[in-house]
Tab-separated table of C-alpha atoms and ligand atoms in Angstrom:
chain	number	residue	atom	x	y	z
A	78	UNK	CA	-71.416	15.294	144.248
A	79	UNK	CA	-74.476	17.337	143.229
A	80	UNK	CA	-74.196	20.259	140.867
A	81	UNK	CA	-74.754	22.671	143.751
A	82	UNK	CA	-71.362	21.668	145.330
A	83	UNK	CA	-69.367	22.618	142.167
A	84	UNK	CA	-67.641	25.876	141.436
A	85	UNK	CA	-68.536	27.461	138.072
A	86	UNK	CA	-65.528	26.028	136.302
A	87	UNK	CA	-66.261	22.505	137.524
A	88	UNK	CA	-69.914	22.970	136.637
A	89	UNK	CA	-68.994	24.121	133.104
A	90	UNK	CA	-66.805	21.008	132.732
A	91	UNK	CA	-69.598	18.725	133.893
A	92	UNK	CA	-72.082	20.329	131.516
A	93	UNK	CA	-69.737	20.059	128.583
A	94	UNK	CA	-69.008	16.455	129.411
A	95	UNK	CA	-72.735	15.553	129.697
A	96	UNK	CA	-73.671	17.336	126.456
A	97	UNK	CA	-70.771	15.744	124.586
A	98	UNK	CA	-71.532	12.248	125.914
A	99	UNK	CA	-75.149	12.540	124.942
A	100	UNK	CA	-74.226	13.671	121.465
A	101	UNK	CA	-71.769	10.773	120.934
A	102	UNK	CA	-74.575	8.348	121.696
A	103	UNK	CA	-77.045	10.197	119.473
A	104	UNK	CA	-74.518	10.097	116.651
A	105	UNK	CA	-73.960	6.380	117.145
A	106	UNK	CA	-77.633	5.586	117.127
A	107	UNK	CA	-78.296	7.598	113.999
A	108	UNK	CA	-75.051	6.905	112.034
A	109	UNK	CA	-75.450	3.204	112.396
A	110	UNK	CA	-78.419	2.969	110.063
A	111	UNK	CA	-78.768	4.157	106.471
A	112	UNK	CA	-80.859	7.092	105.298
A	113	UNK	CA	-83.906	4.983	104.466
A	114	UNK	CA	-83.921	3.567	108.017
A	115	UNK	CA	-83.554	7.093	109.425
A	116	UNK	CA	-86.633	8.411	107.750
A	117	UNK	CA	-88.769	5.274	107.961
A	118	UNK	CA	-91.289	4.851	110.723
A	119	UNK	CA	-90.556	1.556	112.336
A	120	UNK	CA	-93.652	1.560	114.422
A	121	UNK	CA	-96.654	3.917	114.849
A	122	UNK	CA	-95.560	4.119	118.516
A	123	UNK	CA	-92.258	5.729	117.560
A	124	UNK	CA	-91.022	8.735	115.619
A	125	UNK	CA	-88.721	8.300	112.621
A	126	UNK	CA	-85.150	8.521	113.944
A	127	UNK	CA	-84.644	11.634	111.864
A	128	UNK	CA	-87.456	13.406	113.792
A	129	UNK	CA	-85.691	12.651	117.116
A	130	UNK	CA	-82.401	14.024	115.620
A	131	UNK	CA	-83.844	17.468	114.745
A	132	UNK	CA	-86.154	17.558	117.748
A	133	UNK	CA	-83.083	17.194	120.048
A	134	UNK	CA	-81.540	20.182	118.311
A	135	UNK	CA	-84.708	22.151	118.306
A	136	UNK	CA	-85.274	21.759	122.096
A	137	UNK	CA	-81.614	22.702	122.700
A	138	UNK	CA	-82.089	25.842	120.554
A	139	UNK	CA	-85.347	26.738	122.273
A	140	UNK	CA	-84.167	26.411	125.870
A	141	UNK	CA	-80.518	27.341	125.636
A	142	UNK	CA	-80.080	29.735	122.736
A	143	UNK	CA	-83.521	31.413	122.947
A	144	UNK	CA	-84.639	31.280	126.610
A	145	UNK	CA	-81.233	31.505	128.178
A	146	UNK	CA	-79.230	33.245	125.446
A	147	UNK	CA	-82.041	35.631	124.184
A	148	UNK	CA	-81.510	34.816	120.619
A	149	UNK	CA	-84.087	34.654	117.828
A	150	UNK	CA	-85.358	31.407	116.316
A	151	UNK	CA	-82.866	30.031	113.773
A	152	UNK	CA	-85.570	28.473	111.616
A	153	UNK	CA	-89.077	29.598	112.826
A	154	UNK	CA	-90.674	27.669	110.001
A	155	UNK	CA	-89.613	24.284	111.332
A	156	UNK	CA	-90.322	24.897	115.020
A	157	UNK	CA	-93.852	23.496	114.946
A	158	UNK	CA	-92.683	20.342	113.217
A	159	UNK	CA	-90.648	19.407	116.215
A	160	UNK	CA	-93.031	20.355	118.955
A	161	UNK	CA	-93.944	17.029	120.488
A	162	UNK	CA	-97.345	18.377	121.564
A	163	UNK	CA	-98.413	19.562	118.096
A	164	UNK	CA	-97.862	16.247	116.352
A	165	UNK	CA	-98.359	12.795	117.839
A	166	UNK	CA	-95.677	10.230	116.949
A	167	UNK	CA	-97.978	8.421	114.529
A	168	UNK	CA	-98.240	11.449	112.202
A	169	UNK	CA	-94.672	12.653	112.294
A	170	UNK	CA	-93.588	10.726	109.181
A	171	UNK	CA	-96.076	12.720	107.126
A	172	UNK	CA	-94.476	16.028	108.086
A	173	UNK	CA	-92.051	17.864	105.851
A	174	UNK	CA	-89.110	16.916	108.213
A	175	UNK	CA	-85.586	18.000	107.670
A	176	UNK	CA	-83.663	15.290	105.703
A	177	UNK	CA	-80.891	13.504	107.613
A	178	UNK	CA	-78.038	15.757	106.357
A	179	UNK	CA	-79.868	18.917	107.272
A	180	UNK	CA	-80.955	17.616	110.588
A	181	UNK	CA	-77.371	16.728	111.516
A	182	UNK	CA	-76.118	20.104	110.301
A	183	UNK	CA	-78.802	21.930	112.401
A	184	UNK	CA	-77.803	19.951	115.512
A	185	UNK	CA	-74.123	20.722	114.895
A	186	UNK	CA	-74.819	24.421	114.450
A	187	UNK	CA	-76.961	24.626	117.610
A	188	UNK	CA	-74.369	22.737	119.660
A	189	UNK	CA	-71.546	25.057	118.567
A	190	UNK	CA	-73.404	28.108	119.664
A	191	UNK	CA	-74.447	26.392	122.938
A	192	UNK	CA	-70.835	25.610	123.727
A	193	UNK	CA	-69.964	29.334	123.081
A	194	UNK	CA	-72.781	30.276	125.438
A	195	UNK	CA	-71.547	27.866	128.035
A	196	UNK	CA	-68.088	29.402	127.951
A	197	UNK	CA	-69.545	32.684	129.128
A	198	UNK	CA	-72.352	31.447	131.436
A	199	UNK	CA	-72.191	32.528	134.993
A	200	UNK	CA	-74.905	30.213	136.337
A	201	UNK	CA	-76.505	33.019	138.358
A	202	UNK	CA	-79.529	35.238	137.830
A	203	UNK	CA	-82.678	33.677	136.486
A	204	UNK	CA	-83.773	30.362	138.012
A	205	UNK	CA	-83.352	28.567	134.696
A	206	UNK	CA	-79.625	29.182	134.910
A	207	UNK	CA	-79.047	28.421	138.581
A	208	UNK	CA	-76.651	25.501	138.928
A	209	UNK	CA	-76.738	25.205	135.189
A	210	UNK	CA	-80.297	23.732	135.374
A	211	UNK	CA	-81.278	24.561	131.747
A	212	UNK	CA	-78.104	22.898	130.424
A	213	UNK	CA	-78.763	19.910	132.693
A	214	UNK	CA	-82.337	19.699	131.528
A	215	UNK	CA	-81.171	19.674	127.865
A	216	UNK	CA	-78.507	17.031	128.530
A	217	UNK	CA	-81.224	14.906	130.199
A	218	UNK	CA	-83.594	15.544	127.303
A	219	UNK	CA	-81.037	14.301	124.763
A	220	UNK	CA	-80.199	11.132	126.655
A	221	UNK	CA	-83.915	10.469	127.115
A	222	UNK	CA	-84.187	10.548	123.351
A	223	UNK	CA	-81.190	8.290	123.126
A	224	UNK	CA	-83.245	5.825	125.115
A	225	UNK	CA	-86.246	6.421	122.810
A	226	UNK	CA	-84.052	5.856	119.712
A	227	UNK	CA	-82.707	2.703	121.238
A	228	UNK	CA	-86.309	1.499	121.600
A	229	UNK	CA	-86.725	2.193	117.863
A	230	UNK	CA	-83.672	0.157	117.145
A	231	UNK	CA	-85.064	-2.738	119.097
A	232	UNK	CA	-88.360	-2.511	117.093
A	233	UNK	CA	-86.585	-2.092	113.768
A	234	UNK	CA	-86.427	-5.246	111.536
A	235	UNK	CA	-83.452	-6.024	109.332
A	236	UNK	CA	-79.789	-6.880	109.933
A	237	UNK	CA	-78.423	-6.028	113.397
A	238	UNK	CA	-76.436	-2.768	113.455
A	239	UNK	CA	-75.680	-2.378	117.162
A	240	UNK	CA	-73.309	-4.438	119.240
A	241	UNK	CA	-72.164	-4.261	122.851
A	242	UNK	CA	-70.279	-6.439	125.285
A	243	UNK	CA	-72.219	-8.705	127.658
A	244	UNK	CA	-72.570	-7.630	131.257
A	245	UNK	CA	-70.830	-10.767	132.459
A	246	UNK	CA	-72.081	-13.473	134.890
A	247	UNK	CA	-73.747	-12.774	138.153
A	248	UNK	CA	-71.464	-12.592	141.217
A	249	UNK	CA	-70.948	-15.857	143.194
A	250	UNK	CA	-73.307	-14.777	145.981
A	251	UNK	CA	-76.190	-14.083	143.604
A	252	UNK	CA	-77.503	-17.652	144.004
A	253	UNK	CA	-77.503	-17.381	147.884
A	254	UNK	CA	-79.413	-14.108	148.096
A	255	UNK	CA	-82.674	-14.146	150.028
A	256	UNK	CA	-85.681	-13.938	147.683
A	257	UNK	CA	-86.954	-10.807	149.477
A	258	UNK	CA	-85.655	-8.199	151.873
A	259	UNK	CA	-87.515	-6.299	154.671
A	260	UNK	CA	-87.928	-2.549	154.447
A	261	UNK	CA	-88.797	-1.213	157.885
A	262	UNK	CA	-91.895	0.786	158.491
A	263	UNK	CA	-91.994	4.503	159.447
A	264	UNK	CA	-91.415	7.863	157.900
A	265	UNK	CA	-88.909	8.690	155.199
A	266	UNK	CA	-88.112	11.693	152.983
A	267	UNK	CA	-89.477	11.120	149.437
A	268	UNK	CA	-88.516	13.333	146.527
A	269	UNK	CA	-86.004	16.126	146.565
A	270	UNK	CA	-85.648	19.900	147.126
A	271	UNK	CA	-81.881	19.875	146.802
A	272	UNK	CA	-80.866	18.101	143.563
A	273	UNK	CA	-80.257	21.049	141.314
A	274	UNK	CA	-81.021	19.116	138.095
A	275	UNK	CA	-84.085	17.330	139.376
A	276	UNK	CA	-87.225	17.925	137.316
A	277	UNK	CA	-90.424	19.466	138.642
A	278	UNK	CA	-92.192	16.064	139.283
A	279	UNK	CA	-89.420	15.021	141.649
A	280	UNK	CA	-90.001	18.023	143.874
A	281	UNK	CA	-90.394	18.969	146.639
A	282	UNK	CA	-89.006	16.686	149.340
A	283	UNK	CA	-91.723	15.549	151.683
A	284	UNK	CA	-92.244	13.066	154.483
A	285	UNK	CA	-94.133	9.920	153.677
A	286	UNK	CA	-95.201	7.148	156.106
A	287	UNK	CA	-94.556	3.670	154.704
A	288	UNK	CA	-95.692	0.505	156.542
A	289	UNK	CA	-93.176	-2.302	156.725
A	290	UNK	CA	-92.974	-4.505	153.630
A	291	UNK	CA	-90.947	-7.051	151.798
A	292	UNK	CA	-89.480	-6.419	148.407
A	293	UNK	CA	-87.850	-8.828	145.987
A	294	UNK	CA	-84.066	-8.632	146.280
A	295	UNK	CA	-83.764	-8.459	142.501
A	296	UNK	CA	-86.043	-7.792	139.554
A	297	UNK	CA	-88.141	-10.755	138.357
A	298	UNK	CA	-86.153	-12.887	135.998
A	299	UNK	CA	-86.981	-14.452	132.641
A	300	UNK	CA	-86.859	-17.877	134.296
A	301	UNK	CA	-89.420	-16.901	136.918
A	302	UNK	CA	-91.537	-15.357	134.297
A	303	UNK	CA	-91.448	-18.475	132.190
A	304	UNK	CA	-92.948	-20.331	135.149
A	305	UNK	CA	-95.822	-17.844	135.206
A	306	UNK	CA	-96.394	-18.532	131.478
A	307	UNK	CA	-96.066	-22.344	131.848
A	308	UNK	CA	-98.405	-22.239	134.920
A	309	UNK	CA	-101.112	-20.812	132.701
A	310	UNK	CA	-100.781	-17.236	134.005
A	311	UNK	CA	-101.912	-15.718	130.663
A	312	UNK	CA	-105.000	-18.009	130.639
A	313	UNK	CA	-106.452	-17.351	134.090
A	314	UNK	CA	-108.458	-14.139	134.583
A	315	UNK	CA	-108.028	-14.545	138.331
A	316	UNK	CA	-104.577	-12.959	138.100
A	317	UNK	CA	-105.570	-10.004	135.993
A	318	UNK	CA	-107.398	-6.782	136.662
A	319	UNK	CA	-110.526	-6.382	134.570
A	320	UNK	CA	-108.942	-3.907	132.270
A	321	UNK	CA	-105.792	-6.033	132.126
A	322	UNK	CA	-107.711	-9.173	131.202
A	323	UNK	CA	-109.672	-7.258	128.527
A	324	UNK	CA	-106.374	-6.016	127.061
A	325	UNK	CA	-104.667	-9.421	127.331
A	326	UNK	CA	-107.475	-10.905	125.258
A	327	UNK	CA	-107.769	-8.108	122.753
A	328	UNK	CA	-104.006	-7.869	122.177
A	329	UNK	CA	-103.659	-11.671	122.373
A	330	UNK	CA	-100.823	-11.412	124.835
A	331	UNK	CA	-99.100	-14.778	125.572
A	332	UNK	CA	-95.600	-13.812	126.496
A	333	UNK	CA	-93.350	-10.631	126.865
A	334	UNK	CA	-92.860	-8.604	123.657
A	335	UNK	CA	-90.169	-10.079	121.315
A	336	UNK	CA	-90.505	-13.615	122.904
A	337	UNK	CA	-91.147	-16.533	120.694
A	338	UNK	CA	-91.472	-20.233	121.425
A	339	UNK	CA	-89.327	-22.519	119.272
A	340	UNK	CA	-91.424	-23.908	116.429
A	341	UNK	CA	-94.529	-22.714	118.299
A	342	UNK	CA	-94.316	-25.888	120.341
A	343	UNK	CA	-96.020	-25.982	123.704
A	344	UNK	CA	-92.840	-27.050	125.519
A	345	UNK	CA	-90.339	-25.646	123.114
A	346	UNK	CA	-87.663	-23.235	124.279
A	347	UNK	CA	-88.437	-19.577	124.518
A	348	UNK	CA	-86.280	-17.270	122.416
A	349	UNK	CA	-86.318	-13.544	122.216
A	350	UNK	CA	-85.136	-10.962	119.635
A	351	UNK	CA	-82.537	-8.541	120.939
A	352	UNK	CA	-81.581	-5.707	118.514
A	353	UNK	CA	-82.053	-7.980	115.545
A	354	UNK	CA	-80.524	-11.188	116.935
A	355	UNK	CA	-82.616	-14.167	118.055
A	356	UNK	CA	-81.344	-15.810	121.228
A	357	UNK	CA	-82.551	-18.110	124.005
A	358	UNK	CA	-84.308	-16.376	126.847
A	359	UNK	CA	-81.693	-16.176	129.667
A	360	UNK	CA	-83.370	-17.491	132.796
A	361	UNK	CA	-81.225	-15.409	135.217
A	362	UNK	CA	-81.729	-12.089	133.405
A	363	UNK	CA	-84.382	-9.639	134.517
A	364	UNK	CA	-87.429	-9.937	132.285
A	365	UNK	CA	-87.946	-6.892	130.062
A	366	UNK	CA	-90.686	-5.663	127.647
A	367	UNK	CA	-93.616	-6.488	129.839
A	368	UNK	CA	-96.660	-4.207	130.291
A	369	UNK	CA	-97.890	-3.040	133.659
A	370	UNK	CA	-100.837	-5.372	133.238
A	371	UNK	CA	-98.573	-8.364	132.825
A	372	UNK	CA	-96.345	-7.320	135.727
A	373	UNK	CA	-99.434	-6.871	137.954
A	374	UNK	CA	-100.786	-10.286	136.884
A	375	UNK	CA	-97.433	-11.986	137.607
A	376	UNK	CA	-97.392	-10.499	141.020
A	377	UNK	CA	-100.936	-11.789	141.892
A	378	UNK	CA	-100.065	-15.232	140.536
A	379	UNK	CA	-97.005	-15.190	142.841
A	380	UNK	CA	-99.226	-14.327	145.796
A	381	UNK	CA	-97.741	-10.834	145.957
A	382	UNK	CA	-98.272	-7.341	144.508
A	383	UNK	CA	-96.397	-4.543	142.837
A	384	UNK	CA	-94.643	-2.088	145.255
A	385	UNK	CA	-96.143	1.389	145.495
A	386	UNK	CA	-93.909	4.183	144.256
A	387	UNK	CA	-93.269	5.322	147.861
A	388	UNK	CA	-92.234	1.800	148.836
A	389	UNK	CA	-89.907	1.592	145.889
A	390	UNK	CA	-88.236	4.885	146.740
A	391	UNK	CA	-87.928	4.028	150.432
A	392	UNK	CA	-86.273	0.704	149.539
A	393	UNK	CA	-83.924	2.559	147.189
A	394	UNK	CA	-82.978	5.501	149.309
A	395	UNK	CA	-83.787	5.103	153.036
A	396	UNK	CA	-80.898	4.248	155.355
A	397	UNK	CA	-82.233	2.912	158.665
A	398	UNK	CA	-78.830	3.266	160.325
A	399	UNK	CA	-78.895	7.056	159.905
A	400	UNK	CA	-82.570	7.768	159.276
A	401	UNK	CA	-81.449	9.689	156.254
A	402	UNK	CA	-82.532	9.464	152.654
A	403	UNK	CA	-79.642	8.855	150.170
A	404	UNK	CA	-79.351	10.156	146.533
A	405	UNK	CA	-78.907	6.574	145.251
A	406	UNK	CA	-79.200	3.070	146.748
A	407	UNK	CA	-75.431	2.878	147.418
A	408	UNK	CA	-75.116	6.332	148.919
A	409	UNK	CA	-74.583	9.884	147.656
A	410	UNK	CA	-71.833	9.310	145.114
A	411	UNK	CA	-72.658	9.620	141.444
A	412	UNK	CA	-73.305	6.393	139.487
A	413	UNK	CA	-70.325	4.532	138.009
A	414	UNK	CA	-69.847	1.327	136.104
A	415	UNK	CA	-69.279	-0.809	139.238
A	416	UNK	CA	-72.563	0.328	140.831
A	417	UNK	CA	-75.297	0.120	138.172
A	418	UNK	CA	-75.982	-0.911	134.586
A	419	UNK	CA	-76.679	2.431	132.872
A	420	UNK	CA	-75.847	4.360	129.722
A	421	UNK	CA	-76.132	1.666	127.063
A	422	UNK	CA	-72.795	0.314	128.034
A	423	UNK	CA	-74.546	-3.056	127.529
A	424	UNK	CA	-77.605	-3.521	125.467
A	425	UNK	CA	-79.349	-5.734	128.012
A	426	UNK	CA	-79.954	-5.991	131.775
A	427	UNK	CA	-77.295	-7.748	133.841
A	428	UNK	CA	-78.079	-11.085	135.484
A	429	UNK	CA	-80.184	-10.851	138.684
A	430	UNK	CA	-77.955	-10.305	141.675
A	431	UNK	CA	-75.353	-8.300	139.838
A	432	UNK	CA	-73.876	-5.084	141.226
A	433	UNK	CA	-73.515	-5.976	144.918
A	434	UNK	CA	-71.632	-2.680	145.369
A	435	UNK	CA	-74.733	-0.795	144.289
A	436	UNK	CA	-77.127	-2.560	146.725
A	437	UNK	CA	-79.429	-0.474	148.901
A	438	UNK	CA	-79.271	-0.547	152.727
A	439	UNK	CA	-82.172	-2.989	152.724
A	440	UNK	CA	-80.091	-5.368	150.620
A	441	UNK	CA	-82.066	-5.048	147.344
A	442	UNK	CA	-79.888	-4.988	144.222
A	443	UNK	CA	-80.289	-3.360	140.808
A	444	UNK	CA	-82.823	-0.838	141.938
A	445	UNK	CA	-81.087	1.700	139.649
A	446	UNK	CA	-80.231	0.564	136.114
A	447	UNK	CA	-80.935	-2.657	134.277
A	448	UNK	CA	-84.747	-2.353	133.807
A	449	UNK	CA	-87.350	0.328	134.532
A	450	UNK	CA	-89.521	-1.047	137.318
A	451	UNK	CA	-93.321	-0.757	137.199
A	452	UNK	CA	-94.902	0.405	140.437
A	453	UNK	CA	-98.554	0.090	141.385
A	454	UNK	CA	-98.929	3.930	141.629
A	455	UNK	CA	-100.593	6.386	139.281
A	456	UNK	CA	-98.509	9.360	138.121
A	457	UNK	CA	-99.370	12.335	140.300
A	458	UNK	CA	-97.911	15.522	141.860
A	459	UNK	CA	-96.121	15.568	145.167
A	460	UNK	CA	-97.632	17.816	147.862
A	461	UNK	CA	-96.506	21.369	147.040
A	462	UNK	CA	-95.795	20.536	143.297
A	463	UNK	CA	-95.090	23.482	141.102
A	464	UNK	CA	-94.897	23.119	137.292
A	465	UNK	CA	-91.423	24.189	136.106
A	466	UNK	CA	-90.140	25.274	133.667
A	467	UNK	CA	-93.169	24.420	131.636
A	468	UNK	CA	-96.499	22.673	132.213
A	469	UNK	CA	-95.991	20.196	129.473
A	470	UNK	CA	-93.030	18.581	131.218
A	471	UNK	CA	-95.065	16.692	133.797
A	472	UNK	CA	-98.335	18.309	134.840
A	473	UNK	CA	-100.351	17.525	131.730
A	474	UNK	CA	-99.610	13.808	132.300
A	475	UNK	CA	-100.843	13.651	135.910
A	476	UNK	CA	-103.730	11.253	136.334
A	477	UNK	CA	-104.777	7.648	136.707
A	478	UNK	CA	-104.158	6.701	133.068
A	479	UNK	CA	-100.350	6.580	133.635
A	480	UNK	CA	-98.416	4.263	135.873
A	481	UNK	CA	-95.088	5.258	137.477
A	482	UNK	CA	-91.859	3.425	136.570
A	483	UNK	CA	-88.774	3.856	138.692
A	484	UNK	CA	-85.032	3.193	138.698
A	485	UNK	CA	-83.947	3.630	135.073
A	486	UNK	CA	-82.855	0.968	132.583
A	487	UNK	CA	-79.596	-0.098	130.876
A	488	UNK	CA	-80.544	2.493	128.155
A	489	UNK	CA	-80.696	5.488	130.520
A	490	UNK	CA	-77.629	7.647	131.205
A	491	UNK	CA	-76.635	8.590	134.669
A	492	UNK	CA	-77.446	12.245	134.099
A	493	UNK	CA	-81.131	11.326	133.739
A	494	UNK	CA	-81.226	8.741	136.512
A	495	UNK	CA	-81.521	9.644	140.196
A	496	UNK	CA	-83.074	7.931	143.163
A	497	UNK	CA	-85.839	10.468	142.837
A	498	UNK	CA	-86.363	10.226	139.035
A	499	UNK	CA	-89.876	9.352	137.884
A	500	UNK	CA	-90.970	7.859	134.585
A	501	UNK	CA	-94.499	7.205	133.494
A	502	UNK	CA	-96.329	5.308	130.832
A	503	UNK	CA	-99.595	3.658	129.879
A	504	UNK	CA	-100.206	0.250	131.507
A	505	UNK	CA	-100.354	-1.418	128.080
A	506	UNK	CA	-96.897	-0.275	126.944
A	507	UNK	CA	-94.312	-3.019	126.319
A	508	UNK	CA	-91.733	-1.519	123.898
A	509	UNK	CA	-90.060	0.392	126.723
A	510	UNK	CA	-87.266	-1.333	128.630
A	511	UNK	CA	-89.502	-2.166	131.542
A	512	UNK	CA	-89.534	-5.052	134.043
A	513	UNK	CA	-90.585	-5.156	137.661
A	514	UNK	CA	-90.101	-6.673	141.110
A	515	UNK	CA	-92.824	-7.786	143.525
A	516	UNK	CA	-93.630	-6.894	147.117
A	517	UNK	CA	-95.808	-8.015	150.025
A	518	UNK	CA	-96.930	-6.142	153.173
A	519	UNK	CA	-94.956	-6.986	156.284
A	520	UNK	CA	-96.068	-7.441	159.853
A	521	UNK	CA	-96.068	-4.344	162.074
A	522	UNK	CA	-93.248	-4.849	164.549
A	523	UNK	CA	-94.290	-5.607	168.089
A	524	UNK	CA	-92.355	-4.889	171.201
B	84	FE2	FE1	-88.490	15.424	123.599
């Protein structure tokens, strides 16, 4: 059900539910650590958690209370502190940020006023309000910061503070799945012009020709990745792009981020740190915390390549039986717990082959949820792209320095995860919850 199919009362209820759900997660991620941990910078790559907390409130105030509601700024003096474009993450701890208590109070105050505004909203008039877009954008913004804050939790050292159940074993048929599935060649509709809460970079819908190709049925697992390591994958420049090899040497990469080999022994068991707990690498779990360069090198070592972004989206959305493009791999219904691993319900990807009910028509599983998947594509605009509602959302990032990731991770909430959703990052980044799957070109079908 897309937001455009709801009546105003249903839409109001959906918005309230999404905003409230996001705030519960924000509260959990920031109440679970002490004040010192909230203001500390756990990595120069990340903001202090207390910055995220007030920035969430500030964006909500800016877009909903000021742009939509026509109110004045509540605290003009702090606005520049929370503008992500004025201050890179590395310098945010040096700013006179609101202390935790004040940041929480600010968020609470803004949210109260927003819920009042929502009560009276008609969802008509300016484009920002149509189908509740601005509210949806703010709910997505908050859950995106919930993912960012979860990354900070993973980086943080010290006693574990987060816990979640395990996703459970893979279904019985996971071990019989084919290694790869065929995605037929031909045109498909990429992107969207109809999802009301889609962001500017997902628009507009357009036809793309994709040649037939094979895609891994599941994301690459820790076990498969260990074979790449043991097979000398990190020591052989043949598998790496020139920039990738240079980075691998300079950053001394030998394994995914957070992996460690028991006692440093050559044949010791690999362990990894997961939210403060050291555990054996699970061979059937999708590998996570690898850079684009590592994913690309693995694919070459395996005699394959990363899928393009268009290939990924076709595998995830195209239904050959109808020729139509779906909202999600499983169809048009919204995500739920039986279909995909989303929303930090678990703090890890589910074993490869999980979620058979969420499979795409091509047979690939876990395209949505579990791990972000690196694609070979640079982040760029679709034909007919229009920046909206502001240039800094996507347009300033277009270019060859960013690679596209698709599908969302276990840390993303459903409201910010669509079959069309696009994420992007530098090819060296490893702290994000990113894995990958590989592809190879197929034969053109002959009559
Ligand atoms: Fe933000």
